[in-house]
CSV table of C-alpha atoms and ligand atoms in Angstrom, one decimal:
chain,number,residue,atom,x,y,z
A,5,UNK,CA,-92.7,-50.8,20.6
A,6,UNK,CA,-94.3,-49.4,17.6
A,7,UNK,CA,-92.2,-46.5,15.6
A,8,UNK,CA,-94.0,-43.3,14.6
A,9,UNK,CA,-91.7,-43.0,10.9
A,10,UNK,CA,-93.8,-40.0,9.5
A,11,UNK,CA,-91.9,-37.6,7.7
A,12,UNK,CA,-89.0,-39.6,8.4
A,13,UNK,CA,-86.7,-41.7,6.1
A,14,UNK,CA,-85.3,-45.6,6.9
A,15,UNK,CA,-82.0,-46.3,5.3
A,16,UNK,CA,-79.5,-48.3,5.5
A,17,UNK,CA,-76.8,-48.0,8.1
A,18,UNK,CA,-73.5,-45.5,6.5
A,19,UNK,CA,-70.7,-47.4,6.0
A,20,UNK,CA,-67.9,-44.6,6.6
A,21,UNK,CA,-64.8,-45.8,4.7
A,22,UNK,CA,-62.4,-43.6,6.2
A,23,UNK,CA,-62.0,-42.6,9.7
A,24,UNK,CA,-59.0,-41.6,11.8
A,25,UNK,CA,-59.6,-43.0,15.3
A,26,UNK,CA,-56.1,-42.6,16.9
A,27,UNK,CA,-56.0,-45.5,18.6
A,28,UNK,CA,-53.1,-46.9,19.9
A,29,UNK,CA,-51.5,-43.9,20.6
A,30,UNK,CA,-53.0,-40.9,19.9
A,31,UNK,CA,-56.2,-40.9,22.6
A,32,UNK,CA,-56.0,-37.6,23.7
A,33,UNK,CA,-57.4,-37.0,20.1
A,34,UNK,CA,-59.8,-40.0,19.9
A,35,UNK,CA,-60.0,-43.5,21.0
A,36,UNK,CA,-62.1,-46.6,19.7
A,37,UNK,CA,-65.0,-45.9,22.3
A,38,UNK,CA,-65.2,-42.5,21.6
A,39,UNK,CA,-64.9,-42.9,17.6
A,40,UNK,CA,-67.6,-45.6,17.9
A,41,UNK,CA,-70.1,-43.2,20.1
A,42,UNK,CA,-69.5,-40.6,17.4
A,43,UNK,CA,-70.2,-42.8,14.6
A,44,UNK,CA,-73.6,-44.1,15.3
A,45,UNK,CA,-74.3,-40.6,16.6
A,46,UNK,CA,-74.2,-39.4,12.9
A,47,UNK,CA,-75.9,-42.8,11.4
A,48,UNK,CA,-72.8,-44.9,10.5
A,49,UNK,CA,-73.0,-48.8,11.6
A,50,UNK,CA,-69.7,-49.5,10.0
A,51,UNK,CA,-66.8,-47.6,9.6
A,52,UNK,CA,-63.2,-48.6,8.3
A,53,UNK,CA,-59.9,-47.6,10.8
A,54,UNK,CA,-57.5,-46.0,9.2
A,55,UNK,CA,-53.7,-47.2,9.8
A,56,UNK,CA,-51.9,-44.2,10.2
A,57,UNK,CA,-51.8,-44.5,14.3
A,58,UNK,CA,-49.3,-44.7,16.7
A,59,UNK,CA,-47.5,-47.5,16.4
A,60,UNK,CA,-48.7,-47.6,12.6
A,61,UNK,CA,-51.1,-50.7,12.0
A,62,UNK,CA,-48.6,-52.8,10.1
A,63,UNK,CA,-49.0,-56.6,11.4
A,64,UNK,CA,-52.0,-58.8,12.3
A,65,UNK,CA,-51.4,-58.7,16.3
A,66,UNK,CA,-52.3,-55.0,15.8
A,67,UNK,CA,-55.3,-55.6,13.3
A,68,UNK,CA,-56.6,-57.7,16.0
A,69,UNK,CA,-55.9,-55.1,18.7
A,70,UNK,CA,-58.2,-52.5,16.4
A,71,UNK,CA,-61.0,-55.5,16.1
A,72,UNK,CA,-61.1,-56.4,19.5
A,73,UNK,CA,-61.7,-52.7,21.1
A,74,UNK,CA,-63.8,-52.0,18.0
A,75,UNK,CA,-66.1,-55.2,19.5
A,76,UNK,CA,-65.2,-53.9,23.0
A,77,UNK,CA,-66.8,-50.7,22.4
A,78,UNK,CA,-70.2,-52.4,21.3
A,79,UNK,CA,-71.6,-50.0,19.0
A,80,UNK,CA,-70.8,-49.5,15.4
A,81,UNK,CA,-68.6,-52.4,13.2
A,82,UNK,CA,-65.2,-51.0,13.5
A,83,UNK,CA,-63.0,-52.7,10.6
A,84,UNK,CA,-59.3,-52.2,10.7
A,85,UNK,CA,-57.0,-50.8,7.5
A,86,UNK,CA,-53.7,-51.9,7.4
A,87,UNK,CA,-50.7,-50.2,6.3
A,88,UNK,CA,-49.1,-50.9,3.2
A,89,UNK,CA,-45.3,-50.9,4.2
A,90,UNK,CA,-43.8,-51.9,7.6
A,91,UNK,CA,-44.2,-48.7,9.8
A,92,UNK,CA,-46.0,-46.5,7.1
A,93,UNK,CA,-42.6,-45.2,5.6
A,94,UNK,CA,-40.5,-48.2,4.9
A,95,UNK,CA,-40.2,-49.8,1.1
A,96,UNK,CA,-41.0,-53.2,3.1
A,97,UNK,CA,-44.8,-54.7,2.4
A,98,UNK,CA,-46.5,-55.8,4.9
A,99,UNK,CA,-48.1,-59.4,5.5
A,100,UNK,CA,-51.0,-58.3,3.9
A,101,UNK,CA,-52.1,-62.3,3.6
A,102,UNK,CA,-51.9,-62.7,7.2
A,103,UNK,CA,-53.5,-59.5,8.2
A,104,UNK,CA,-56.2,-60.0,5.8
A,105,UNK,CA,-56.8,-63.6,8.3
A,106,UNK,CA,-56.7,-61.2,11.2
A,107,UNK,CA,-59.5,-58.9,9.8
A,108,UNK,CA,-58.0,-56.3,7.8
A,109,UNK,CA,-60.5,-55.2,5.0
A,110,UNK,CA,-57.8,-53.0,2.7
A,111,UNK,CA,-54.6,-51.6,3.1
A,112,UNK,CA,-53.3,-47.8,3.1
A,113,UNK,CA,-50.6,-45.2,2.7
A,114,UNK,CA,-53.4,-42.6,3.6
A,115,UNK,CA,-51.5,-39.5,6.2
A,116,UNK,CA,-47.8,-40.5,4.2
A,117,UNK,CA,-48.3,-41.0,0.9
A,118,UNK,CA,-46.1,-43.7,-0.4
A,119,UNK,CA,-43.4,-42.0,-2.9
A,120,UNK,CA,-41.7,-44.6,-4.3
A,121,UNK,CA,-43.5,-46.0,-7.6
A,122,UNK,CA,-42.3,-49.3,-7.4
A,123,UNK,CA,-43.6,-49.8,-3.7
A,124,UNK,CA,-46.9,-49.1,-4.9
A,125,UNK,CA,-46.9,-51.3,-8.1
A,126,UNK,CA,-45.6,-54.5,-6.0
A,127,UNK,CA,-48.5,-53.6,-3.1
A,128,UNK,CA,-50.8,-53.5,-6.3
A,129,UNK,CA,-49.9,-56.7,-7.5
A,130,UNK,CA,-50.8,-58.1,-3.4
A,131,UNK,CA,-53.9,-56.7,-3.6
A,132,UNK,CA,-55.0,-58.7,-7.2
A,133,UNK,CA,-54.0,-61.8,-5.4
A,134,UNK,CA,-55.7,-61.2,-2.0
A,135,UNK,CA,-58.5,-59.2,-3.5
A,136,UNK,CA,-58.0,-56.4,-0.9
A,137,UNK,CA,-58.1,-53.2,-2.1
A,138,UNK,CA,-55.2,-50.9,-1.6
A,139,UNK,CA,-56.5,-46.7,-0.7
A,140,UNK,CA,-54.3,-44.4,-1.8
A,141,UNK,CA,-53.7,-41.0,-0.1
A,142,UNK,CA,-53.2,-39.5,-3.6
A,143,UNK,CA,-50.4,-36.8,-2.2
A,144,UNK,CA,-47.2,-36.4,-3.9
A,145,UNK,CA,-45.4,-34.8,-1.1
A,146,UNK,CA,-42.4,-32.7,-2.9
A,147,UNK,CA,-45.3,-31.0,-5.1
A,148,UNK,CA,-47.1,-30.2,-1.5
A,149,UNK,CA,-43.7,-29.0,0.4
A,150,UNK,CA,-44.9,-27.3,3.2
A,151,UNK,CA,-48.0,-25.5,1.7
A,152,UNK,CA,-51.0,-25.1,3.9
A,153,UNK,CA,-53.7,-24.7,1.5
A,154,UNK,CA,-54.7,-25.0,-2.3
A,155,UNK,CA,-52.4,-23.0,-4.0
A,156,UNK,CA,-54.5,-20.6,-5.9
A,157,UNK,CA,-56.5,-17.0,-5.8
A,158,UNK,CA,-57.3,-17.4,-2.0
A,159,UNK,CA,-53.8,-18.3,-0.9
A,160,UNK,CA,-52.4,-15.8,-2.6
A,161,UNK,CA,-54.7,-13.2,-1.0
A,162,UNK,CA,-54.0,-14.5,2.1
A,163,UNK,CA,-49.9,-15.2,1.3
A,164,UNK,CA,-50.2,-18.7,2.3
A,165,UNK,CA,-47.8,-21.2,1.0
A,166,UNK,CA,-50.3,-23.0,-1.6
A,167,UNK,CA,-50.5,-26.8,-2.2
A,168,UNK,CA,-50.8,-27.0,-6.2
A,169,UNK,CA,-53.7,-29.1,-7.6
A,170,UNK,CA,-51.1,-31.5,-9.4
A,171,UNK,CA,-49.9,-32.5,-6.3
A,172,UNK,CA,-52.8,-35.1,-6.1
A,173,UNK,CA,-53.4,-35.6,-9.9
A,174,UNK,CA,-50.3,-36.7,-10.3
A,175,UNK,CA,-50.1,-39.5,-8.0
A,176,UNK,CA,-53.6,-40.3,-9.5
A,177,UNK,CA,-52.8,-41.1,-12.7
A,178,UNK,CA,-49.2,-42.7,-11.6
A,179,UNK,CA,-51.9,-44.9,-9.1
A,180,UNK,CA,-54.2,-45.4,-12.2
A,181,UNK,CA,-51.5,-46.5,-14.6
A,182,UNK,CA,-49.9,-49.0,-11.9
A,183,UNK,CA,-53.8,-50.3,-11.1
A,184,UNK,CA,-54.2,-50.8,-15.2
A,185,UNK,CA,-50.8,-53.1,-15.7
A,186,UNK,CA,-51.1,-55.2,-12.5
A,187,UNK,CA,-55.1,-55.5,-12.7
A,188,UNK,CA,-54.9,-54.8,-9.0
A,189,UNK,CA,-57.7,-53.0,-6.9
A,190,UNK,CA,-57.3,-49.3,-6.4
A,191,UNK,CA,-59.4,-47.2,-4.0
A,192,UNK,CA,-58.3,-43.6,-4.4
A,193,UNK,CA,-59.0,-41.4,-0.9
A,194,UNK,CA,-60.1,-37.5,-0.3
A,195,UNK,CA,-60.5,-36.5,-4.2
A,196,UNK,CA,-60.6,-32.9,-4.6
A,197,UNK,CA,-60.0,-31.4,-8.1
A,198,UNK,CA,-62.0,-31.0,-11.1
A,199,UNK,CA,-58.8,-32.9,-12.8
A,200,UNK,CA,-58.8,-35.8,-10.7
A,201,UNK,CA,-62.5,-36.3,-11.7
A,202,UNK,CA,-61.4,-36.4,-15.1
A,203,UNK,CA,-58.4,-39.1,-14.9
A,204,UNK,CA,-60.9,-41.4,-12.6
A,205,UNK,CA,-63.4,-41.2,-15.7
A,206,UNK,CA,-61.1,-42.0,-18.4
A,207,UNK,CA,-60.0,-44.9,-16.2
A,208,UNK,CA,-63.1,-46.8,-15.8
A,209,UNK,CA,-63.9,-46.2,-19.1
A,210,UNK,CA,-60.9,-48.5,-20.1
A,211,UNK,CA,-61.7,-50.5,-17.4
A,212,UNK,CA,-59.1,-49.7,-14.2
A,213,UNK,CA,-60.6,-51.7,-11.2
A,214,UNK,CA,-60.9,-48.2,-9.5
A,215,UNK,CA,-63.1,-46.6,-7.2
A,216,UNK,CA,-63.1,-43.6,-5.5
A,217,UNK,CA,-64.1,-41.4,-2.5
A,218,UNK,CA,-65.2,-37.5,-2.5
A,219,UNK,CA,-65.2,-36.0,1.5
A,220,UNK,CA,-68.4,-33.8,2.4
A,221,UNK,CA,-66.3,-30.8,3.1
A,222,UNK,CA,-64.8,-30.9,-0.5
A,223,UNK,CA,-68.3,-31.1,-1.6
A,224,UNK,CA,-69.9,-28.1,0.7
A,225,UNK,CA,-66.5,-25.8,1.5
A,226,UNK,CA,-63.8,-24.3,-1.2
A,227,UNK,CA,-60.8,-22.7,-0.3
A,228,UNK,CA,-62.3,-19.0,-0.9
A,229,UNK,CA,-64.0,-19.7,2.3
A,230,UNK,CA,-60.8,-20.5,4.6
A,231,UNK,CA,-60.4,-17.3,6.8
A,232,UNK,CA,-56.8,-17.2,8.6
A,233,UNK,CA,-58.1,-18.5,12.1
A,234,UNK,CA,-60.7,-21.3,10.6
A,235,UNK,CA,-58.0,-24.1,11.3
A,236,UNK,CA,-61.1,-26.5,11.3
A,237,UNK,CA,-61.3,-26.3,7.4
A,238,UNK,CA,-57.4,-26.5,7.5
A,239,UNK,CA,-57.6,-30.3,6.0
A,240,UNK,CA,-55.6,-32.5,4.1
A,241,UNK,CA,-56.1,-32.6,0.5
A,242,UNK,CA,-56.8,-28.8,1.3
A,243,UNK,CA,-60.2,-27.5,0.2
A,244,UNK,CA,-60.5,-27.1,-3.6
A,245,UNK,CA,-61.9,-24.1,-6.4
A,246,UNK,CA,-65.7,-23.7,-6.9
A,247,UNK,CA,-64.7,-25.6,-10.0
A,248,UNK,CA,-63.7,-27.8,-8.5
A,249,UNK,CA,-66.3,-28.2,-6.2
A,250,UNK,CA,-69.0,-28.5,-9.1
A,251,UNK,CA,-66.7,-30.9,-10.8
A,252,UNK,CA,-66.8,-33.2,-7.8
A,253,UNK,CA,-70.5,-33.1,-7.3
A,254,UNK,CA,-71.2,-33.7,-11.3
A,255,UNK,CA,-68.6,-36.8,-10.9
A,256,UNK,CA,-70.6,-38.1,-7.7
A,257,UNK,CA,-73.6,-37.8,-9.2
A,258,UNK,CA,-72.1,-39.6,-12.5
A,259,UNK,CA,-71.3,-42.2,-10.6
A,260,UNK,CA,-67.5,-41.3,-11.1
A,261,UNK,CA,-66.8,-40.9,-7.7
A,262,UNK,CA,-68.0,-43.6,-6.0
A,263,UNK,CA,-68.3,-43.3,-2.3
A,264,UNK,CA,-68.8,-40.6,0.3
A,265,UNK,CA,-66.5,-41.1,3.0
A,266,UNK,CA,-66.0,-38.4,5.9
A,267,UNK,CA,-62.1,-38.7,6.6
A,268,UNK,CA,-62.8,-37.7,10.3
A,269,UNK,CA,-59.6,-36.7,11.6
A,270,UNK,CA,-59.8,-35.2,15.4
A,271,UNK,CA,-57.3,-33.2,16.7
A,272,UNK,CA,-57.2,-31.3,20.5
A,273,UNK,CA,-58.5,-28.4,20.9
A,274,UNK,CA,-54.9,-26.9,21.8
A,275,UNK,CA,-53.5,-28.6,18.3
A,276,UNK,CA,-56.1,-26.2,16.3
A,277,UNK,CA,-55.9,-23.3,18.5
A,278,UNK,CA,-52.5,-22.9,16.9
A,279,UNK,CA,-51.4,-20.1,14.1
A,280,UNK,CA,-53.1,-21.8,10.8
A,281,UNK,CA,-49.5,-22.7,9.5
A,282,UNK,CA,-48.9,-24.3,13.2
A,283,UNK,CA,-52.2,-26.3,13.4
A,284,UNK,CA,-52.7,-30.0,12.3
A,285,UNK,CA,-54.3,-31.0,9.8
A,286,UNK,CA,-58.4,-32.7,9.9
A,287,UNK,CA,-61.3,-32.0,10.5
A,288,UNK,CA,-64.0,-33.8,12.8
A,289,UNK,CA,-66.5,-35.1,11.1
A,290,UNK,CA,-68.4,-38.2,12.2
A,291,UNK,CA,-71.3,-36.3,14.2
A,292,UNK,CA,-72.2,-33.6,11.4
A,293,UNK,CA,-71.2,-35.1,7.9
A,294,UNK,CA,-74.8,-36.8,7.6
A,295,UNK,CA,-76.8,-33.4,8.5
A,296,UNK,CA,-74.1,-31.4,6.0
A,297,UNK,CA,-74.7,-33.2,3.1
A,298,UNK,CA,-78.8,-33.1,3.6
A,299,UNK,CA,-78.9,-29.4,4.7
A,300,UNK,CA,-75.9,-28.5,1.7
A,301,UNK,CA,-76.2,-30.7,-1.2
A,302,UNK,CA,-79.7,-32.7,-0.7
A,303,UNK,CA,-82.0,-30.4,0.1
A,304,UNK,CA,-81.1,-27.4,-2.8
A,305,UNK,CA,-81.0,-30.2,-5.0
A,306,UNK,CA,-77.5,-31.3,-6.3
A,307,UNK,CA,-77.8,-34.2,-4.8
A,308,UNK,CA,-80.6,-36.9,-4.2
A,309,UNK,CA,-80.9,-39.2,-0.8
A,310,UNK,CA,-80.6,-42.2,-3.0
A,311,UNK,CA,-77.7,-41.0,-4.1
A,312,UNK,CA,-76.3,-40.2,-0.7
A,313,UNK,CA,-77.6,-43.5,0.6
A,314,UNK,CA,-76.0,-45.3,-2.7
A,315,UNK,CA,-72.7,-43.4,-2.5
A,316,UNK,CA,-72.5,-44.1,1.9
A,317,UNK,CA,-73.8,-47.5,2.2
A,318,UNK,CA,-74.3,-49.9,-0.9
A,319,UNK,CA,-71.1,-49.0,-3.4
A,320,UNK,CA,-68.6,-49.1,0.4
A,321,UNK,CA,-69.8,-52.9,0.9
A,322,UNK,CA,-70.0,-53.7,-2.5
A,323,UNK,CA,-66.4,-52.5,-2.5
A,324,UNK,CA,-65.0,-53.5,0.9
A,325,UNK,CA,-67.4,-56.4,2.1
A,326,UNK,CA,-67.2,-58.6,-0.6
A,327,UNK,CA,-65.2,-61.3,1.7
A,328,UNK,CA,-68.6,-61.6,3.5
A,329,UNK,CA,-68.8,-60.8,7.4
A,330,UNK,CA,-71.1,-57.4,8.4
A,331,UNK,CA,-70.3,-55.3,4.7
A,332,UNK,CA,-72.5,-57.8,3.2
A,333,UNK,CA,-74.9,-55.3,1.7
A,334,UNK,CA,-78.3,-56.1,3.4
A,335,UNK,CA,-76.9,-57.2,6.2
A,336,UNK,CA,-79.5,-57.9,9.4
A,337,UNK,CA,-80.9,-54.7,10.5
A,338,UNK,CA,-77.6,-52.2,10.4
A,339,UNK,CA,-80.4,-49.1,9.9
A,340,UNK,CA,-80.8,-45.7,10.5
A,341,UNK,CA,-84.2,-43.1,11.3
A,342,UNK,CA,-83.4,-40.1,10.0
A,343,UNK,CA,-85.4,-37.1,10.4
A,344,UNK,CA,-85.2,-34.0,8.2
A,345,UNK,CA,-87.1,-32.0,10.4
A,346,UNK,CA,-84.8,-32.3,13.7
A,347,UNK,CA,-82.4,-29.4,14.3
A,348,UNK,CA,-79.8,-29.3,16.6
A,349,UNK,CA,-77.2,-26.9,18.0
A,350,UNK,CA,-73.6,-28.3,17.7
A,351,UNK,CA,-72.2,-27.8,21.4
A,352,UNK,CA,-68.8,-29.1,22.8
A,353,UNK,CA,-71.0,-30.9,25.7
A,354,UNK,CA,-73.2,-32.8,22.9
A,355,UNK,CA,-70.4,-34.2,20.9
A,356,UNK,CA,-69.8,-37.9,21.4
A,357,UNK,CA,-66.1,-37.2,19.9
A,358,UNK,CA,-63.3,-36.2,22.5
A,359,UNK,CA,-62.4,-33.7,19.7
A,360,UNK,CA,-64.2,-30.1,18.4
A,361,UNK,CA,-62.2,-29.4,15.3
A,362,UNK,CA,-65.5,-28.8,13.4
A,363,UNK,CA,-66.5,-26.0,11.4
A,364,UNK,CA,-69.9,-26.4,12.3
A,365,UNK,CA,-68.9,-25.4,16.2
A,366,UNK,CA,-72.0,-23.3,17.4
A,367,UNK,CA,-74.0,-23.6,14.6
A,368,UNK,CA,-77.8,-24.8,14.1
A,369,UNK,CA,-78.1,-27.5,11.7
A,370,UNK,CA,-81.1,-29.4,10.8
A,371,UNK,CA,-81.8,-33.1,9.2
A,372,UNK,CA,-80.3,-36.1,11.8
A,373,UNK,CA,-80.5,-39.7,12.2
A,374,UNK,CA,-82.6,-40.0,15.2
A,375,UNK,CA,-82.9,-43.6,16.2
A,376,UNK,CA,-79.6,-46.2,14.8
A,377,UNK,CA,-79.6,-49.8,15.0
A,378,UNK,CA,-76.1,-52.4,14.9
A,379,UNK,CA,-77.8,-55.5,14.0
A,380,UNK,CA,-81.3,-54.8,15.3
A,381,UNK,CA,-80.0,-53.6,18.6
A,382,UNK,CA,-81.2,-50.0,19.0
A,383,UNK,CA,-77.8,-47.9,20.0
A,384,UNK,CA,-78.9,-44.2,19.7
A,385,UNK,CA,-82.3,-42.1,20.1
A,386,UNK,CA,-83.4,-38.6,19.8
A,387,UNK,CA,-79.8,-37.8,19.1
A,388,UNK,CA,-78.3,-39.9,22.4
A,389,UNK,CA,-76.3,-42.8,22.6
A,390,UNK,CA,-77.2,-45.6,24.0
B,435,LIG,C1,-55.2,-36.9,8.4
B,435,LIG,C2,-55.0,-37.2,9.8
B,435,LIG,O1,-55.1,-36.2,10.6
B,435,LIG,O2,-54.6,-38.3,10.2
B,435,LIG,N1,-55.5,-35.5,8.2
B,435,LIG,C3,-56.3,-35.0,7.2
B,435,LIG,O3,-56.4,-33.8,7.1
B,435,LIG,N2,-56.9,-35.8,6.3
B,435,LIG,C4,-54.0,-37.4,7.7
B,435,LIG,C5,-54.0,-37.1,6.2
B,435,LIG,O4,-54.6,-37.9,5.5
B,435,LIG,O5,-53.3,-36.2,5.8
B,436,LIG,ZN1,-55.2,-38.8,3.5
B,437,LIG,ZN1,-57.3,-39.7,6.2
């Protein structure tokens, strides 16, 4: 069959570093299937599993469990993350050794931030020996208490308990000094403040063995945005200033951050049709993240499709495929069509995700991968999957 690519762009498959697939036990959310349909739907050929399920993904019979229905499912590369304690909360590491033989590609604290300094210094000092990097969640949880949003002008208008800015920065820089004195490999998840950006670049200039991920709603949305009954942009870190939205897209563009990762977290519909301060929180992203950050960031210019492509697809397998397997970068014919000329409605009925906590609900968007390939094997077109 010959391809008509006119007006189109070939890239790379996305490599989505951080996705929240619920399975085991959460798959009236999501489920591996369904989390794999999505992801090819919006152009992603790999994505990492985040750990945080139920039971948590804490020993290799359960890495395997993850690989196996990720290969079950048949469409995108679905690579498991491993917690970094025995059952997410404990003080207890993991086998990371032996789940790393399993298929785990990093380990992470990410939905329960680990508290205890020491915990994440010794998982540090793991992660320089099996060269697996460890993601933080970056959330120190007795600044949070029970806020609901970036503390700030907006919260206050709204009298919402606010989440204060330091309550990532701080477990930043604790992350960044532990990375520096163990030489361990840190990936830092979900930045969103203007001072985050700042400790990240001082970092790598003294050369911390850090990278880091920015979320396309942190880019696109800030918190002066959030009305009281749009629990789809109630996330977690909560949506940032407009400083510190310009002070994420400056660092991406720097280089600084790293990565672009969509930290798709779906929820039921009857989870966000709670009060805001009831409602979970996530937002879906997997089908719409591509088509965001063309329609909100590419196409007025702040950000280039190299750039994009760089942040989505090379620097994640430079990063997390360096033991070989499918993140090789280059690897056979992982590749995406992608057409800034189709537009689409986002409806409930098209959505290859069992969830719909997405601010986009209704709305007509425009620039989507229309034909996606997993190792030459065509697995969406014209928006379908396959
Ligand atoms: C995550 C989830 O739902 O698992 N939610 C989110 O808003 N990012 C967990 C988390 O990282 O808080
Ligand atoms: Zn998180
Ligand atoms: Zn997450």
């Amino acid at each position: 069959e010959e391809i008509d690519g006119k007006g189109k762009f070939a890239f790379p498959g996305l490599i989505d570093v951080h996705t929240h697939l619920r399975e085991p036990g959460q798959e009236d959310k999501e489920d591996i299937l369904s989390g794999s349909r999505a992801a090819v739907r919006g152009g992603f050929t790999t994505i990492l599993a985040m750990a945080n399920t139920l039971p948590p993904i804490d020993n290799r019979a359960l890495v395997e469990f993850v690989r196996r229905q990720g290969e079950r499912a048949g469409y995108a590369h679905i690579l498991p993350i491993g917690t970094v304690t025995k059952g997410m909360q404990g003080s207890e590491l993991v086998e990371m050794a032996d789940m790393k033989a399993g298929g785990a590609a990093a380990f992470s604290d990410d939905g329960k931030n680990i508290q205890n300094a020491e915990v994440m210094r010794l998982a540090l000092e793991y992660a320089k020996i099996t060269g697996f990097p460890i993601i933080s969640h970056c959330e120190d949880k007795n600044l949070a208490g029970e806020g609901l949003m970036r503390r700030g002008v907006a919260s206050g208008r709204m009298g919402l308990k606010g989440i204060p800015a330091s309550a990532e920065s701080v477990i930043v820089a604790r992350d960044l000094i532990l990375a520096e004195e163990t030489g361990g490999k840190l990936h830092l998840a979900h930045i969103s403040s203007a001072e985050s950006v700042e400790l990240i670049r001082r970092a790598k200039a003294k050369g911390v063995d850090v990278t880091a991920e920015v979320n396309p709603h942190h880019l696109i949305f800030c918190d002066e945005e959030i009305g009281i009954t749009d629990t789809a942009l109630k996330v977690n870190p909560p949506l940032g200033s407009q400083a510190d939205r310009e002070a994420l897209i400056e660092g991406l563009r720097d280089g600084i951050i790293d990565m672009i990762a969509t930290d798709h977290a779906p929820h039921t519909q009857a989870e966000k049709a709670r009060p805001f301060a009831e409602a979970p929180f996530g937002i879906n992203a997997l089908e719409t993240a591509l088509s965001a950050v063309w329609q909100y960031l590419v196409l007025p210019g702040r950000l280039s499709l190299d750039r994009v492509i760089e942040a989505w697809s090379l620097s994640p397998a430079r990063r997390f495929g360096q033991q070989g397997g499918t993140l090789k970068p280059g690897a056979v014919a992982d590749m995406v069509l992608f057409d800034p000329d189709f537009s689409e409605v986002i409806e409930p009925a098209k959505l290859a995700s069992k969830a719909r906590n997405t601010p986009f609900l209704g709305k007509t968007m425009e620039g989507f991968p229309v034909m996606v390939w997993v190792e030459g094997r065509l697995v969406q077109r014209d928006r379908t999957v396959i």
